[in-house]
Amino acid sequence: MILIGSTARNSGKTTLAVSLIEKYKKQMPVIGIKVTTIDENNRSCIHGGEGCGACSSLKGDFEITEEKGQNPNKDTAMLLAGGAEKVYWLKTINTHIDEGIEALIAQIPKDALIICESNTLRKFVNPAVFVMVRNTADSKIKKTAAEVIDQADIVFDNYFDGNFEALINEIEKRLSSFVTVRMPTK
């Protein structure tokens, strides 16, 4: 698993995830995951305000939704359009994230590379690489990022120039000790 967290919203997590999917999709099965963690005591939008209804509509402790690509502006749809074989959205109460990810991982082939967007998940999994994307345009750090940034293998300052090449090379270097890459046949 390559786990991607961020210090703030709109930091480039999905753009990085799509770049990684495009890099690895011909070498191995790639599965995308986005995790939304919802406060157990307050099921309102984690971003404040009315939100999209995703948090308030959660029934039970967690919900796994497979992305089908109907709304191309959603992060999960972008992961699918980038070439992931499947993309899942895990919405989970913060006290049940371990159960939610366990149920989701059980659906994923063992030989797949998982590219996942989440800060909080780092408390429950030990990914091959954990990248924290630091938003250089927003100096505030989300509480969920502050709790795990010290566990990041790589902290990447995103200047929003679209250049992830050096970062992707560093991720590849770290990932190479965990996976055998199948080279595409011509």
mmCIF file of C-alpha atoms in Angstrom:
data_model
loop_
_atom_site.group_PDB
_atom_site.id
_atom_site.type_symbol
_atom_site.label_atom_id
_atom_site.label_comp_id
_atom_site.label_asym_id
_atom_site.label_seq_id
_atom_site.Cartn_x
_atom_site.Cartn_y
_atom_site.Cartn_z
ATOM 1 C CA MET A 1 0.000 0.000 0.000
ATOM 2 C CA ILE A 2 1.019 3.532 -0.792
ATOM 3 C CA LEU A 3 -0.817 5.709 1.710
ATOM 4 C CA ILE A 4 -1.197 9.401 0.915
ATOM 5 C CA GLY A 5 -2.132 11.904 3.595
ATOM 6 C CA SER A 6 -2.205 15.683 3.558
ATOM 7 C CA THR A 7 -1.915 18.617 5.902
ATOM 8 C CA ALA A 8 -4.946 20.430 4.442
ATOM 9 C CA ARG A 9 -7.773 20.042 1.942
ATOM 10 C CA ASN A 10 -6.991 20.579 -1.735
ATOM 11 C CA SER A 11 -3.344 19.659 -1.242
ATOM 12 C CA GLY A 12 -2.872 17.430 -4.279
ATOM 13 C CA LYS A 13 -3.489 13.961 -2.802
ATOM 14 C CA THR A 14 -5.711 12.860 -5.654
ATOM 15 C CA THR A 15 -3.423 14.338 -8.320
ATOM 16 C CA LEU A 16 -0.510 12.397 -6.807
ATOM 17 C CA ALA A 17 -2.616 9.237 -6.497
ATOM 18 C CA VAL A 18 -3.642 9.446 -10.178
ATOM 19 C CA SER A 19 0.017 9.929 -11.189
ATOM 20 C CA LEU A 20 0.950 6.795 -9.222
ATOM 21 C CA ILE A 21 -1.921 4.805 -10.711
ATOM 22 C CA GLU A 22 -0.845 5.823 -14.218
ATOM 23 C CA LYS A 23 2.719 4.727 -13.434
ATOM 24 C CA TYR A 24 1.871 1.281 -12.036
ATOM 25 C CA LYS A 25 -1.347 0.214 -13.810
ATOM 26 C CA LYS A 26 0.474 -1.654 -16.603
ATOM 27 C CA GLN A 27 2.796 -3.417 -14.167
ATOM 28 C CA MET A 28 0.289 -4.760 -11.621
ATOM 29 C CA PRO A 29 -3.336 -4.504 -10.586
ATOM 30 C CA VAL A 30 -3.927 -1.153 -8.865
ATOM 31 C CA ILE A 31 -6.816 -0.497 -6.491
ATOM 32 C CA GLY A 32 -7.703 3.002 -5.299
ATOM 33 C CA ILE A 33 -9.190 3.752 -1.899
ATOM 34 C CA LYS A 34 -10.406 6.961 -0.329
ATOM 35 C CA VAL A 35 -11.187 6.905 3.383
ATOM 36 C CA THR A 36 -13.535 9.367 5.054
ATOM 37 C CA THR A 37 -13.434 9.195 8.833
ATOM 38 C CA ILE A 38 -16.503 10.461 10.654
ATOM 39 C CA ASP A 39 -16.601 11.510 14.309
ATOM 40 C CA GLU A 40 -18.576 9.006 16.360
ATOM 41 C CA ASN A 41 -20.392 11.688 18.358
ATOM 42 C CA ASN A 42 -21.142 14.084 15.509
ATOM 43 C CA ARG A 43 -22.134 12.614 12.161
ATOM 44 C CA SER A 44 -22.203 15.982 10.429
ATOM 45 C CA CYS A 45 -19.827 17.031 7.657
ATOM 46 C CA ILE A 46 -16.163 16.733 8.636
ATOM 47 C CA HIS A 47 -15.484 19.888 6.638
ATOM 48 C CA GLY A 48 -18.130 21.924 8.456
ATOM 49 C CA GLY A 49 -21.381 23.346 7.171
ATOM 50 C CA GLU A 50 -23.998 21.366 5.297
ATOM 51 C CA GLY A 51 -21.548 19.324 3.261
ATOM 52 C CA CYS A 52 -22.563 16.754 0.666
ATOM 53 C CA GLY A 53 -24.567 14.517 3.002
ATOM 54 C CA ALA A 54 -22.053 11.651 2.864
ATOM 55 C CA CYS A 55 -21.250 11.782 6.571
ATOM 56 C CA SER A 56 -24.792 12.279 7.832
ATOM 57 C CA SER A 57 -26.120 9.501 5.580
ATOM 58 C CA LEU A 58 -23.834 6.790 6.994
ATOM 59 C CA LYS A 59 -25.899 3.902 8.343
ATOM 60 C CA GLY A 60 -24.013 1.668 10.723
ATOM 61 C CA ASP A 61 -20.329 1.822 11.621
ATOM 62 C CA PHE A 62 -18.848 1.837 8.106
ATOM 63 C CA GLU A 63 -19.848 1.677 4.478
ATOM 64 C CA ILE A 64 -17.850 0.552 1.444
ATOM 65 C CA THR A 65 -18.906 1.945 -1.920
ATOM 66 C CA GLU A 66 -17.371 0.924 -5.231
ATOM 67 C CA GLU A 67 -16.867 3.876 -7.583
ATOM 68 C CA LYS A 68 -18.600 3.479 -10.945
ATOM 69 C CA GLY A 69 -17.512 6.798 -12.473
ATOM 70 C CA GLN A 70 -20.873 8.570 -12.712
ATOM 71 C CA ASN A 71 -19.619 11.883 -11.260
ATOM 72 C CA PRO A 72 -16.256 12.701 -12.915
ATOM 73 C CA ASN A 73 -15.545 15.522 -10.421
ATOM 74 C CA LYS A 74 -15.340 13.180 -7.415
ATOM 75 C CA ASP A 75 -11.866 12.160 -6.219
ATOM 76 C CA THR A 76 -12.789 8.485 -6.435
ATOM 77 C CA ALA A 77 -13.961 8.896 -10.051
ATOM 78 C CA MET A 78 -10.644 10.562 -10.890
ATOM 79 C CA LEU A 79 -8.783 7.544 -9.478
ATOM 80 C CA LEU A 80 -10.894 5.250 -11.645
ATOM 81 C CA ALA A 81 -10.384 7.428 -14.734
ATOM 82 C CA GLY A 82 -6.635 7.358 -14.007
ATOM 83 C CA GLY A 83 -6.632 3.617 -14.587
ATOM 84 C CA ALA A 84 -7.270 1.906 -11.264
ATOM 85 C CA GLU A 85 -8.960 -1.468 -11.773
ATOM 86 C CA LYS A 86 -11.389 -0.675 -8.976
ATOM 87 C CA VAL A 87 -11.844 2.213 -6.587
ATOM 88 C CA TYR A 88 -13.544 2.104 -3.222
ATOM 89 C CA TRP A 89 -14.749 4.783 -0.840
ATOM 90 C CA LEU A 90 -14.680 3.724 2.795
ATOM 91 C CA LYS A 91 -16.828 5.925 5.013
ATOM 92 C CA THR A 92 -16.307 4.950 8.625
ATOM 93 C CA ILE A 93 -16.986 6.054 12.152
ATOM 94 C CA ASN A 94 -13.582 6.902 13.657
ATOM 95 C CA THR A 95 -13.915 4.171 16.299
ATOM 96 C CA HIS A 96 -14.543 1.501 13.626
ATOM 97 C CA ILE A 97 -11.907 2.297 11.002
ATOM 98 C CA ASP A 98 -10.052 -0.949 11.758
ATOM 99 C CA GLU A 99 -13.161 -3.027 11.044
ATOM 100 C CA GLY A 100 -13.935 -1.041 7.901
ATOM 101 C CA ILE A 101 -10.467 -1.362 6.375
ATOM 102 C CA GLU A 102 -10.308 -5.051 7.303
ATOM 103 C CA ALA A 103 -13.596 -5.683 5.463
ATOM 104 C CA LEU A 104 -12.380 -3.694 2.458
ATOM 105 C CA ILE A 105 -8.932 -5.329 2.264
ATOM 106 C CA ALA A 106 -10.649 -8.738 2.239
ATOM 107 C CA GLN A 107 -12.196 -7.779 -1.151
ATOM 108 C CA ILE A 108 -8.871 -6.850 -2.762
ATOM 109 C CA PRO A 109 -6.617 -9.353 -4.585
ATOM 110 C CA LYS A 110 -3.383 -10.081 -2.715
ATOM 111 C CA ASP A 111 -1.222 -9.106 -5.719
ATOM 112 C CA ALA A 112 -2.770 -5.641 -6.061
ATOM 113 C CA LEU A 113 -1.060 -2.371 -5.280
ATOM 114 C CA ILE A 114 -3.354 -0.261 -3.111
ATOM 115 C CA ILE A 115 -3.125 3.497 -3.460
ATOM 116 C CA CYS A 116 -5.069 5.050 -0.629
ATOM 117 C CA GLU A 117 -5.908 8.596 0.474
ATOM 118 C CA SER A 118 -6.178 8.963 4.257
ATOM 119 C CA ASN A 119 -4.421 10.430 7.264
ATOM 120 C CA THR A 120 -6.213 8.499 10.007
ATOM 121 C CA LEU A 121 -5.699 5.094 8.389
ATOM 122 C CA ARG A 122 -1.980 5.355 9.231
ATOM 123 C CA LYS A 123 -2.900 4.617 12.860
ATOM 124 C CA PHE A 124 -4.209 1.199 11.778
ATOM 125 C CA VAL A 125 -2.037 0.052 8.871
ATOM 126 C CA ASN A 126 1.664 -0.108 8.136
ATOM 127 C CA PRO A 127 1.906 0.791 4.440
ATOM 128 C CA ALA A 128 4.932 0.170 2.251
ATOM 129 C CA VAL A 129 5.186 3.949 1.846
ATOM 130 C CA PHE A 130 3.356 6.738 3.676
ATOM 131 C CA VAL A 131 3.535 10.123 1.944
ATOM 132 C CA MET A 132 2.326 13.290 3.656
ATOM 133 C CA VAL A 133 1.557 16.052 1.172
ATOM 134 C CA ARG A 134 2.151 19.427 2.758
ATOM 135 C CA ASN A 135 0.006 22.169 1.254
ATOM 136 C CA THR A 136 2.355 25.140 0.825
ATOM 137 C CA ALA A 137 -0.626 27.425 0.154
ATOM 138 C CA ASP A 138 -2.251 26.665 3.527
ATOM 139 C CA SER A 139 -0.101 26.829 6.666
ATOM 140 C CA LYS A 140 -2.766 25.266 8.904
ATOM 141 C CA ILE A 141 -2.380 21.565 9.608
ATOM 142 C CA LYS A 142 -5.430 19.330 10.018
ATOM 143 C CA LYS A 143 -5.604 17.546 13.372
ATOM 144 C CA THR A 144 -5.591 14.179 11.602
ATOM 145 C CA ALA A 145 -2.370 15.110 9.785
ATOM 146 C CA ALA A 146 -0.672 16.420 12.934
ATOM 147 C CA GLU A 147 -1.372 13.078 14.622
ATOM 148 C CA VAL A 148 0.534 11.041 11.991
ATOM 149 C CA ILE A 149 2.958 13.348 10.143
ATOM 150 C CA ASP A 150 5.850 12.038 12.252
ATOM 151 C CA GLN A 151 5.172 8.559 10.806
ATOM 152 C CA ALA A 152 5.483 9.714 7.198
ATOM 153 C CA ASP A 153 8.241 8.115 5.131
ATOM 154 C CA ILE A 154 8.179 11.161 2.874
ATOM 155 C CA VAL A 155 6.878 14.674 3.529
ATOM 156 C CA PHE A 156 6.345 16.402 0.202
ATOM 157 C CA ASP A 157 5.941 20.174 -0.065
ATOM 158 C CA ASN A 158 3.439 20.689 -2.889
ATOM 159 C CA TYR A 159 4.026 23.959 -4.722
ATOM 160 C CA PHE A 160 1.233 23.077 -7.202
ATOM 161 C CA ASP A 161 3.517 23.082 -10.235
ATOM 162 C CA GLY A 162 2.320 19.614 -11.285
ATOM 163 C CA ASN A 163 5.795 18.151 -10.931
ATOM 164 C CA PHE A 164 5.681 14.899 -8.987
ATOM 165 C CA GLU A 165 8.565 13.220 -10.858
ATOM 166 C CA ALA A 166 11.158 13.331 -8.062
ATOM 167 C CA LEU A 167 8.557 12.281 -5.495
ATOM 168 C CA ILE A 168 7.365 9.365 -7.633
ATOM 169 C CA ASN A 169 10.972 8.235 -8.135
ATOM 170 C CA GLU A 170 11.505 8.287 -4.354
ATOM 171 C CA ILE A 171 8.290 6.335 -3.790
ATOM 172 C CA GLU A 172 9.367 3.797 -6.418
ATOM 173 C CA LYS A 173 12.722 3.362 -4.713
ATOM 174 C CA ARG A 174 11.067 2.686 -1.360
ATOM 175 C CA LEU A 175 8.368 0.486 -2.869
ATOM 176 C CA SER A 176 10.829 -1.711 -4.764
ATOM 177 C CA SER A 177 11.781 -3.621 -1.613
ATOM 178 C CA PHE A 178 8.120 -4.617 -1.094
ATOM 179 C CA VAL A 179 6.869 -5.638 -4.541
ATOM 180 C CA THR A 180 7.976 -7.510 -7.589
ATOM 181 C CA VAL A 181 7.035 -5.422 -10.582
ATOM 182 C CA ARG A 182 5.776 -7.277 -13.638
ATOM 183 C CA MET A 183 7.041 -5.515 -16.710
ATOM 184 C CA PRO A 184 4.431 -5.128 -19.447
ATOM 185 C CA THR A 185 4.880 -7.284 -22.515
ATOM 186 C CA LYS A 186 4.976 -5.636 -25.893
#
